[in-house]
Amino acid sequence: MLNPIKLESKNFLSSLDTSCEEFIHILDLAKNFKNKDLNIKLKEKVLGLIFDKSSTRTRVSFQVAMSRLGGTTVDLNPTTSQIERGEPIRDTARVLSRYCDVLAIRTFKQNDLEEYAKWSSKPVINALTDLEHPCQALADFMTIKEEFLDFKDVVLTFIGDGNNVANSLILSGALLGVEVRIACPKGYEPNSLLIDKAYEVYKNKNLLKITNDPNTAVLGANVLYTDVWSSMGEENQKDEKEKVFNGFTIDSDLVSKADKDAIILHCLPAYRSKEITDEVFESHKSRIFDQAENRLHAQQALLSCILQ
Ligand code: CP
Ligand code: NVA
């Protein structure tokens, strides 16, 4: 039976906080949890959820994952705790980590997440920041592995905004050696510091391509992935971005240029007829709801490694 290994890093703040081997191990565990081949009970462990932004999938999948592991979750809504009043992160983190065994935090600045991690005596998990969404990337690559069995020769094309989701795909792709192509409008490329980090990690630097042309980026791709054009916190840019992102919708024309067995992914929630057409979203190529389900299994696997 596969047993969870202790991860080298205390925290999971970035996709680069695991090694390639650890990442694959989490995916293997996740598959075992999904197939009900693994039943791990971590008695009385408590996960604290601090979410400064809305969430359906991340919040619920963490709650269910903890419940399946025999633990519980405390939902620390910032509006009903003293967080919104302005209690410093360093105080909140020191207090909450005396009650909880692990914290999952969704917030705006990666620096704030790092501040929590600095002052928390217990592990901290990134449940999404403006910069990264590493738990999403675990589920994404789990879904890709389910489809293609391994990552060899897989080409993943992300079309849209160079946002947190794109950044985590790039970093995880670098760890796993997967070819990642990002197609976004000029000025909306992923974070340049993260691109540099990814190039340092990639053994074959030709495997990461950033382009402004979705039509060439999809040629022969095995996975087409998109996300909203305006992320949470960017609502005021919506009208402007909808003009700039014209031509970056995943529609049947773009899909026809990809590999004939290509699959479609979206982290959700989606705006149909913006970043993806309803036809493609609902097509037989879509693995979007398997991907959403895999958030649960991947996070159960991550927690079982962190909490053992
Ligand atoms: N994909 C994702 O993180 O969804 P939620 O915002 O609903 O958690
Ligand atoms: N990029 C999106 C992802 C939501 C899961 C956002 O940050 O709002």
XYZ file of N, CA and C in Angstrom, residues 71-303:
699
model
N -10.585 14.295 10.180
C -10.351 15.553 10.891
C -11.505 16.527 10.701
N -11.286 17.753 11.113
C -12.330 18.767 10.964
C -11.724 20.053 10.390
N -12.631 20.954 10.024
C -12.218 22.243 9.455
C -12.865 23.366 10.244
N -12.129 24.439 10.437
C -12.710 25.642 11.022
C -12.688 26.705 9.937
N -13.869 27.213 9.597
C -13.969 28.214 8.529
C -13.828 29.599 9.153
N -12.673 30.206 8.961
C -12.369 31.486 9.608
C -12.658 32.634 8.655
N -13.921 32.957 8.520
C -14.337 34.030 7.625
C -13.776 35.369 8.141
N -12.945 36.043 7.352
C -12.324 37.277 7.832
C -13.328 38.330 8.293
N -14.550 38.318 7.739
C -15.501 39.359 8.156
C -16.064 39.095 9.546
N -16.072 37.851 9.979
C -16.594 37.589 11.320
C -15.468 37.336 12.334
N -14.241 37.298 11.881
C -13.117 37.197 12.828
C -12.536 38.607 12.986
N -11.453 38.716 13.686
C -10.825 40.039 13.893
C -9.870 40.387 12.751
N -9.833 39.549 11.726
C -8.906 39.785 10.613
C -9.299 41.058 9.873
N -10.614 41.192 9.595
C -11.052 42.358 8.829
C -10.867 43.653 9.629
N -10.907 43.556 10.936
C -10.682 44.724 11.798
C -9.241 45.226 11.667
N -8.358 44.349 11.182
C -6.979 44.771 10.961
C -5.986 44.171 11.937
N -6.391 43.122 12.642
C -5.411 42.460 13.527
C -4.238 42.002 12.665
N -3.015 42.303 13.078
C -1.867 41.984 12.218
C -1.764 40.478 11.930
N -1.317 40.177 10.720
C -1.172 38.773 10.311
C -0.278 38.030 11.298
N 0.774 38.689 11.759
C 1.717 37.972 12.640
C 1.057 37.559 13.954
N 0.044 38.322 14.403
C -0.672 37.940 15.630
C -1.681 36.843 15.327
N -2.450 37.045 14.248
C -3.466 36.040 13.859
C -2.794 34.684 13.644
N -1.691 34.693 12.929
C -1.007 33.434 12.596
C -0.502 32.735 13.855
N 0.035 33.515 14.815
C 0.557 32.884 16.037
C -0.554 32.291 16.888
N -1.723 32.954 16.877
C -2.848 32.433 17.658
C -3.451 31.206 16.979
N -3.795 31.358 15.695
C -4.518 30.266 15.012
C -3.682 28.993 14.928
N -2.370 29.152 14.825
C -1.547 27.947 14.707
C -1.397 27.236 16.056
N -1.877 27.871 17.135
C -1.937 27.141 18.419
C -3.209 26.313 18.523
N -4.210 26.634 17.697
C -5.461 25.866 17.709
C -5.494 24.812 16.593
N -4.968 25.215 15.430
C -5.123 24.378 14.224
C -3.813 23.635 13.930
N -3.930 22.558 13.150
C -2.743 21.772 12.774
C -2.184 22.200 11.422
N -3.010 22.891 10.651
C -2.596 23.359 9.320
C -3.554 24.485 8.944
N -3.063 25.458 8.155
C -3.913 26.569 7.700
C -3.916 26.590 6.176
N -5.103 26.771 5.581
C -5.185 26.992 4.127
C -5.689 28.411 3.938
N -4.934 29.219 3.188
C -5.217 30.654 3.125
C -5.413 31.100 1.685
N -6.520 31.791 1.450
C -6.775 32.421 0.138
C -6.754 33.923 0.361
N -5.801 34.581 -0.246
C -5.693 36.018 -0.050
C -5.153 36.681 -1.317
N -4.932 37.977 -1.256
C -4.523 38.714 -2.459
C -3.005 38.593 -2.675
N -2.246 39.156 -1.730
C -0.786 39.247 -1.944
C -0.067 37.981 -1.491
N 0.832 37.520 -2.337
C 1.670 36.367 -1.967
C 2.497 36.712 -0.711
N 2.880 37.992 -0.590
C 3.655 38.430 0.585
C 2.881 38.226 1.877
N 1.562 38.452 1.824
C 0.743 38.258 3.029
C 0.690 36.775 3.395
N 0.578 35.937 2.360
C 0.592 34.480 2.606
C 1.923 34.085 3.253
N 3.008 34.666 2.735
C 4.337 34.342 3.282
C 4.478 34.847 4.724
N 3.820 35.968 5.015
C 3.828 36.501 6.390
C 3.097 35.528 7.336
N 1.968 34.999 6.891
C 1.272 33.977 7.692
C 2.216 32.802 7.948
N 2.865 32.346 6.888
C 3.727 31.161 7.007
C 4.897 31.435 7.950
N 5.394 32.670 7.890
C 6.549 33.030 8.739
C 6.189 32.938 10.219
N 4.966 33.376 10.566
C 4.593 33.453 11.986
C 3.816 32.238 12.473
N 3.352 31.395 11.551
C 2.574 30.217 11.963
C 3.530 29.106 12.374
N 3.210 28.462 13.508
C 4.051 27.325 13.918
C 3.631 26.057 13.163
N 2.513 26.134 12.433
C 1.998 24.975 11.699
C 2.069 25.241 10.186
N 2.005 24.185 9.387
C 2.122 24.379 7.927
C 1.019 25.270 7.357
N 1.361 26.001 6.318
C 0.417 26.875 5.621
C 0.335 26.441 4.158
N -0.904 26.371 3.659
C -1.159 25.983 2.256
C -1.727 27.183 1.512
N -1.242 27.406 0.308
C -1.774 28.467 -0.559
C -3.078 27.971 -1.202
N -4.179 28.603 -0.802
C -5.483 28.244 -1.389
C -5.860 29.228 -2.497
N -4.919 29.958 -2.984
C -4.973 30.932 -4.103
C -4.522 32.307 -3.609
N -3.580 32.852 -4.341
C -3.221 34.266 -4.184
C -3.286 34.890 -5.584
N -3.018 36.182 -5.654
C -2.969 36.824 -6.980
C -1.854 36.214 -7.829
N -0.848 35.643 -7.161
C 0.321 35.145 -7.895
C 0.229 33.675 -8.278
N -0.320 32.836 -7.396
C -0.289 31.390 -7.645
C -1.544 30.678 -7.151
N -1.803 29.534 -7.751
C -2.898 28.659 -7.302
C -2.385 27.211 -7.375
N -1.439 26.855 -6.488
C -0.751 25.561 -6.615
C -1.644 24.348 -6.368
N -2.681 24.476 -5.527
C -3.588 23.324 -5.306
C -4.362 23.027 -6.584
N -4.711 24.076 -7.320
C -5.390 23.888 -8.600
C -4.491 23.105 -9.557
N -3.216 23.465 -9.582
C -2.284 22.803 -10.516
C -2.136 21.323 -10.188
N -2.206 20.966 -8.899
C -2.145 19.527 -8.551
C -3.302 18.784 -9.217
N -4.519 19.346 -9.091
C -5.691 18.697 -9.695
C -5.603 18.710 -11.220
N -5.041 19.776 -11.774
C -4.931 19.880 -13.235
C -4.029 18.773 -13.783
N -2.860 18.607 -13.149
C -1.934 17.587 -13.661
C -2.420 16.175 -13.320
N -3.193 16.046 -12.260
C -3.819 14.737 -11.977
C -4.783 14.386 -13.118
N -5.546 15.369 -13.567
C -6.527 15.142 -14.645
C -5.806 14.815 -15.956
N -4.711 15.497 -16.189
C -3.929 15.239 -17.415
C -3.351 13.821 -17.371
N -2.863 13.425 -16.184
C -2.270 12.086 -16.035
C -3.338 11.004 -16.208
N -4.532 11.272 -15.727
C -5.625 10.293 -15.902
C -5.889 10.059 -17.387
N -5.771 11.123 -18.152
C -6.097 11.028 -19.576
C -4.961 10.405 -20.379
N -3.731 10.868 -20.114
C -2.606 10.483 -20.975
C -1.639 9.508 -20.286
N -1.920 9.146 -19.049
C -1.179 8.166 -18.236
C 0.180 8.654 -17.759
N 0.913 9.369 -18.623
C 2.115 10.041 -18.111
C 2.234 11.394 -18.822
N 3.297 12.132 -18.510
C 3.406 13.498 -19.040
C 4.316 13.594 -20.265
N 4.838 12.424 -20.651
C 5.769 12.406 -21.776
C 5.050 12.877 -23.046
N 5.625 13.831 -23.718
C 5.105 14.348 -24.994
C 3.774 15.102 -24.878
N 3.323 15.353 -23.654
C 2.075 16.119 -23.509
C 2.380 17.607 -23.735
N 1.539 18.247 -24.570
C 1.655 19.696 -24.788
C 0.422 20.358 -24.186
N 0.654 21.244 -23.227
C -0.430 21.956 -22.534
C -0.428 23.403 -23.000
N -1.543 23.818 -23.614
C -1.647 25.215 -24.062
C -2.687 25.944 -23.226
N -2.256 27.013 -22.578
C -3.153 27.870 -21.798
C -3.408 29.120 -22.617
N -4.696 29.429 -22.803
C -5.048 30.612 -23.597
C -5.809 31.582 -22.717
N -5.312 32.801 -22.590
C -6.038 33.788 -21.787
C -5.103 34.704 -21.038
N -5.498 34.999 -19.799
C -4.756 35.954 -18.980
C -3.568 35.265 -18.307
N -2.438 35.922 -18.284
C -1.252 35.355 -17.621
C -1.380 35.512 -16.110
N -2.331 34.795 -15.531
C -2.721 35.034 -14.127
C -2.148 33.962 -13.191
N -2.712 33.914 -11.966
C -2.272 32.954 -10.947
C -2.330 31.501 -11.449
N -3.404 31.163 -12.173
C -3.552 29.791 -12.656
C -2.480 29.487 -13.708
N -2.273 30.438 -14.623
C -1.223 30.261 -15.643
C 0.148 30.134 -14.967
N 0.395 30.975 -13.964
C 1.695 30.922 -13.272
C 1.942 29.547 -12.654
N 0.902 28.986 -12.024
C 1.095 27.678 -11.377
C 1.250 26.558 -12.396
N 0.567 26.694 -13.545
C 0.765 25.689 -14.599
C 2.206 25.734 -15.103
N 2.723 26.941 -15.251
C 4.107 27.096 -15.727
C 5.092 26.452 -14.742
N 4.924 26.772 -13.451
C 5.886 26.259 -12.456
C 5.770 24.735 -12.317
N 4.536 24.228 -12.302
C 4.363 22.768 -12.182
C 4.849 22.083 -13.450
N 4.571 22.700 -14.595
C 5.056 22.162 -15.872
C 6.574 22.075 -15.883
N 7.217 23.091 -15.309
C 8.683 23.104 -15.247
C 9.191 21.947 -14.392
N 8.533 21.739 -13.242
C 8.928 20.631 -12.343
C 8.805 19.286 -13.050
N 7.689 19.126 -13.785
C 7.362 17.820 -14.378
C 7.960 17.633 -15.764
N 8.525 18.715 -16.318
C 9.095 18.639 -17.664
C 8.039 18.566 -18.757
N 6.886 19.209 -18.522
C 5.799 19.213 -19.511
C 5.924 20.461 -20.396
N 5.670 20.285 -21.694
C 5.687 21.456 -22.592
C 4.472 22.324 -22.293
N 4.714 23.570 -21.905
C 3.643 24.516 -21.583
C 3.744 25.704 -22.530
N 2.640 25.966 -23.242
C 2.577 27.146 -24.106
C 1.508 28.081 -23.541
N 1.867 29.342 -23.387
C 0.907 30.328 -22.883
C 0.640 31.314 -24.007
N -0.641 31.479 -24.365
C -0.997 32.485 -25.371
C -1.873 33.537 -24.711
N -1.364 34.765 -24.654
C -2.132 35.837 -24.005
C -1.917 37.138 -24.789
N -2.821 38.098 -24.650
C -2.620 39.372 -25.347
C -1.364 40.071 -24.832
N -0.798 40.909 -25.665
C 0.401 41.663 -25.281
C 0.121 42.472 -24.016
N 1.009 42.419 -23.064
C 0.816 43.158 -21.813
C 0.152 42.324 -20.732
N -0.333 41.139 -21.091
C -1.004 40.271 -20.102
C -0.250 38.957 -19.929
N 1.062 39.005 -20.157
C 1.895 37.813 -20.017
C 2.022 37.446 -18.524
N 2.335 36.186 -18.227
C 2.531 35.775 -16.828
C 3.686 36.557 -16.177
N 3.707 36.492 -14.854
C 4.709 37.190 -14.050
C 6.129 36.837 -14.520
N 6.919 37.882 -14.831
C 8.227 37.619 -15.449
C 9.211 36.943 -14.478
N 9.070 37.250 -13.180
C 9.977 36.605 -12.212
C 9.699 35.095 -12.145
N 8.399 34.743 -12.246
C 8.051 33.318 -12.216
C 8.497 32.615 -13.499
N 8.409 33.346 -14.606
C 8.890 32.750 -15.870
C 10.393 32.461 -15.742
N 11.124 33.417 -15.174
C 12.573 33.198 -14.982
C 12.822 31.986 -14.091
N 12.017 31.890 -13.002
C 12.175 30.740 -12.081
C 11.918 29.443 -12.829
N 10.853 29.451 -13.660
C 10.505 28.228 -14.404
C 11.646 27.831 -15.335
N 12.227 28.821 -16.018
C 13.345 28.499 -16.924
C 14.524 27.900 -16.158
N 14.699 28.345 -14.888
C 15.793 27.763 -14.083
C 15.505 26.293 -13.762
N 14.208 25.959 -13.613
C 13.833 24.597 -13.216
C 13.775 23.647 -14.412
N 13.278 24.152 -15.552
C 13.144 23.295 -16.736
C 14.506 22.721 -17.138
N 14.541 21.414 -17.365
C 15.793 20.827 -17.877
C 15.931 21.205 -19.343
N 14.798 21.167 -20.094
C 14.804 21.570 -21.497
C 14.051 22.901 -21.618
N 14.806 23.989 -21.773
C 14.204 25.327 -21.716
C 13.279 25.609 -22.911
N 13.381 24.804 -23.963
C 12.493 25.008 -25.121
C 11.053 24.601 -24.822
N 10.843 23.957 -23.652
C 9.499 23.449 -23.361
C 8.537 24.523 -22.857
N 9.035 25.719 -22.565
C 8.139 26.810 -22.147
C 8.101 27.871 -23.229
N 6.881 28.152 -23.710
C 6.745 29.153 -24.774
C 5.665 30.151 -24.396
N 6.000 31.428 -24.442
C 5.024 32.484 -24.181
C 4.800 33.202 -25.508
N 3.537 33.316 -25.931
C 3.258 33.917 -27.227
C 2.006 34.783 -27.139
N 1.815 35.623 -28.149
C 0.581 36.424 -28.219
C -0.352 35.874 -29.302
N -0.025 34.680 -29.840
C -0.811 34.132 -30.947
C -1.466 32.800 -30.553
N -2.760 32.830 -30.211
C -3.422 31.579 -29.802
C -3.461 30.540 -30.922
N -3.513 30.988 -32.162
C -3.657 30.043 -33.289
C -2.442 29.146 -33.459
N -1.251 29.694 -33.253
C -0.065 28.832 -33.348
C 0.138 28.050 -32.043
N -0.270 28.658 -30.926
C -0.058 27.984 -29.626
C -0.861 26.687 -29.510
N -1.991 26.596 -30.204
C -2.824 25.386 -30.053
C -2.425 24.264 -31.005
N -1.562 24.567 -31.973
C -1.250 23.552 -32.997
C -0.716 22.267 -32.358
N -1.429 21.177 -32.545
C -0.987 19.871 -32.025
C -1.062 19.725 -30.514
N -1.662 20.685 -29.821
C -1.690 20.613 -28.347
C -2.611 19.483 -27.889
N -2.261 18.891 -26.735
C -3.058 17.794 -26.165
C -4.063 18.287 -25.122
N -3.727 19.428 -24.523
C -4.598 19.993 -23.484
C -4.796 21.468 -23.789
N -6.051 21.907 -23.877
C -6.345 23.337 -24.018
C -6.981 23.788 -22.708
N -6.409 24.823 -22.142
C -6.815 25.260 -20.790
C -7.103 26.746 -20.832
N -8.159 27.157 -20.146
C -8.374 28.592 -20.002
C -8.954 28.913 -18.636
N -8.994 30.193 -18.325
C -9.509 30.703 -17.051
C -10.116 32.073 -17.359
N -10.826 32.620 -16.393
C -11.442 33.948 -16.590
C -10.394 34.981 -17.007
N -10.845 35.984 -17.751
C -9.922 37.048 -18.170
C -9.670 38.047 -17.036
N -10.668 38.226 -16.174
C -10.481 39.138 -15.022
C -10.631 38.325 -13.754
N -9.554 38.221 -13.000
C -9.567 37.438 -11.761
C -10.228 38.223 -10.636
N -10.477 37.535 -9.533
C -11.065 38.204 -8.368
C -10.149 39.351 -7.943
N -10.738 40.503 -7.746
C -9.961 41.699 -7.402
C -9.699 42.573 -8.613
N -9.994 42.064 -9.813
C -9.742 42.845 -11.038
C -11.053 43.230 -11.728
N -12.141 43.190 -10.980
C -13.468 43.412 -11.582
C -13.525 44.749 -12.329
N -12.779 45.740 -11.843
C -12.818 47.065 -12.503
C -12.129 47.062 -13.884
N -11.421 45.974 -14.215
C -10.740 45.910 -15.524
C -11.558 45.126 -16.558
N -12.736 44.648 -16.138
C -13.505 43.696 -16.943
C -13.803 44.215 -18.361
N -14.330 45.439 -18.446
C -14.744 45.953 -19.763
C -13.535 46.107 -20.682
N -12.468 46.674 -20.143
C -11.239 46.884 -20.910
C -10.683 45.536 -21.388
N -10.632 44.568 -20.459
C -10.049 43.263 -20.799
C -10.883 42.527 -21.847
N -12.193 42.670 -21.778
C -13.029 41.958 -22.763
C -12.719 42.427 -24.187
N -12.325 43.700 -24.324
C -11.928 44.199 -25.668
C -10.574 43.622 -26.054
N -9.627 43.710 -25.128
C -8.250 43.286 -25.430
C -8.159 41.773 -25.704
N -9.020 40.996 -25.036
C -8.934 39.539 -25.155
C -9.757 38.984 -26.316
N -10.275 39.868 -27.153
C -10.998 39.422 -28.345
C -10.061 38.538 -29.177
N -10.498 37.326 -29.540
C -9.635 36.405 -30.290
C -8.993 35.351 -29.402
N -9.177 35.496 -28.088
C -8.571 34.538 -27.146
C -9.621 33.605 -26.525
N -10.794 33.519 -27.149
C -11.833 32.597 -26.672
C -11.528 31.188 -27.198
N -11.593 30.191 -26.332
C -11.465 28.808 -26.836
C -12.805 28.436 -27.479
N -12.793 28.384 -28.816
C -14.005 28.024 -29.558
C -13.691 26.797 -30.421
N -14.684 26.322 -31.170
C -14.478 25.074 -31.914
C -13.426 25.242 -33.001
N -13.262 26.464 -33.498
C -12.234 26.701 -34.514
C -10.826 26.473 -33.929
N -10.580 27.042 -32.736
C -9.266 26.829 -32.089
C -9.085 25.348 -31.742
N -10.150 24.732 -31.221
C -10.056 23.316 -30.827
C -9.691 22.456 -32.036
N -10.206 22.807 -33.217
C -9.949 21.983 -34.410
C -8.474 22.020 -34.826
N -7.729 23.015 -34.331
C -6.299 23.113 -34.673
C -5.413 22.319 -33.701
N -6.015 21.899 -32.583
C -5.241 21.127 -31.594
C -5.198 19.668 -32.028
N -4.522 18.838 -31.245
C -4.499 17.401 -31.525
C -5.940 16.862 -31.541
N -6.184 15.856 -32.345
C -7.581 15.369 -32.478
C -8.119 14.780 -31.160
N -7.218 14.308 -30.285
C -7.663 13.761 -28.994
C -7.476 14.756 -27.843
N -7.366 16.023 -28.187
C -7.113 17.027 -27.143
C -8.280 17.100 -26.160
N -7.937 17.413 -24.915
C -8.980 17.616 -23.894
C -9.020 19.099 -23.507
N -10.146 19.497 -22.922
C -10.354 20.898 -22.528
C -10.420 20.983 -21.009
N -9.658 21.910 -20.453
C -9.697 22.139 -19.005
C -10.046 23.604 -18.702
N -10.660 23.810 -17.562
C -10.958 25.158 -17.041
C -11.033 25.008 -15.528
N -10.362 25.892 -14.783
C -10.337 25.726 -13.321
C -11.682 26.041 -12.685
N -12.541 26.783 -13.392
C -13.854 27.242 -12.904
C -13.691 28.235 -11.742
N -14.598 29.159 -11.553
C -15.830 29.344 -12.330
C -15.549 29.985 -13.694
N -16.451 29.697 -14.662
C -16.232 30.153 -16.039
C -17.243 31.219 -16.441
N -16.830 32.045 -17.385
C -17.776 32.931 -18.071
C -17.938 32.397 -19.485
N -19.046 31.688 -19.707
C -19.294 31.154 -21.052
C -19.435 32.295 -22.042
N -18.944 32.023 -23.252
C -18.916 32.965 -24.387
C -17.931 34.110 -24.176
N -17.164 34.084 -23.085
C -16.027 34.999 -22.942
C -14.759 34.180 -23.237
N -14.187 33.542 -22.198
C -12.932 32.800 -22.420
C -13.157 31.442 -23.092
N -14.406 30.947 -23.084
C -14.707 29.633 -23.683
C -16.158 29.641 -24.171
N -16.402 29.002 -25.310
C -17.797 28.940 -25.783
C -18.522 27.836 -25.023
N -19.834 27.978 -24.968
C -20.652 26.964 -24.305
C -20.472 25.612 -25.000
N -20.366 25.667 -26.337
C -20.223 24.438 -27.135
C -18.972 23.654 -26.707
N -17.849 24.355 -26.566
C -16.599 23.675 -26.184
C -16.668 23.235 -24.722
N -17.206 24.108 -23.880
C -17.315 23.799 -22.443
C -18.081 22.492 -22.231
N -19.166 22.317 -23.007
C -20.041 21.149 -22.821
C -19.673 19.981 -23.737
N -18.593 20.116 -24.520
C -18.277 19.093 -25.522
C -17.722 17.810 -24.890
N -17.658 16.747 -25.687
C -17.140 15.466 -25.182
C -15.659 15.561 -24.846
N -15.002 16.603 -25.322
C -13.572 16.775 -25.018
C -13.341 17.381 -23.628
N -14.380 17.933 -23.058
C -14.230 18.619 -21.773
C -13.988 17.624 -20.641
N -12.981 17.920 -19.828
C -12.740 17.134 -18.604
C -12.886 18.065 -17.392
N -13.641 19.149 -17.591
C -13.696 20.231 -16.602
C -14.263 19.760 -15.259
N -15.255 18.866 -15.290
C -15.839 18.442 -14.003
C -15.034 17.319 -13.339
N -14.288 16.545 -14.144
C -13.326 15.605 -13.530
C -12.229 16.403 -12.821
N -11.810 17.450 -13.501
C -10.776 18.341 -12.960
C -11.246 18.949 -11.632
N -12.499 19.408 -11.601
C -13.043 19.984 -10.357
C -13.103 18.908 -9.271
N -13.537 17.695 -9.621
C -13.578 16.609 -8.628
C -12.177 16.319 -8.090
N -11.203 16.370 -8.983
C -9.837 16.013 -8.579
C -9.240 16.989 -7.562
N -9.836 18.181 -7.432
C -9.385 19.088 -6.366
C -9.476 18.367 -5.013
N -10.575 17.646 -4.810
C -10.797 16.926 -3.548
C -9.706 15.876 -3.318
N -9.482 15.035 -4.314
C -8.531 13.920 -4.130
C -7.099 14.444 -3.982
N -6.760 15.465 -4.784
C -5.393 16.006 -4.733
C -5.142 16.672 -3.378
N -6.137 17.394 -2.870
C -5.937 18.055 -1.565
C -5.961 17.058 -0.413
N -6.741 15.997 -0.561
C -6.710 14.949 0.478
C -5.300 14.345 0.527
N -4.722 14.148 -0.656
C -3.358 13.599 -0.726
C -2.345 14.587 -0.131
N -2.482 15.845 -0.493
C -1.563 16.867 0.035
C -1.657 16.924 1.565
N -2.885 16.971 2.084
C -3.082 17.046 3.543
C -2.527 15.807 4.231
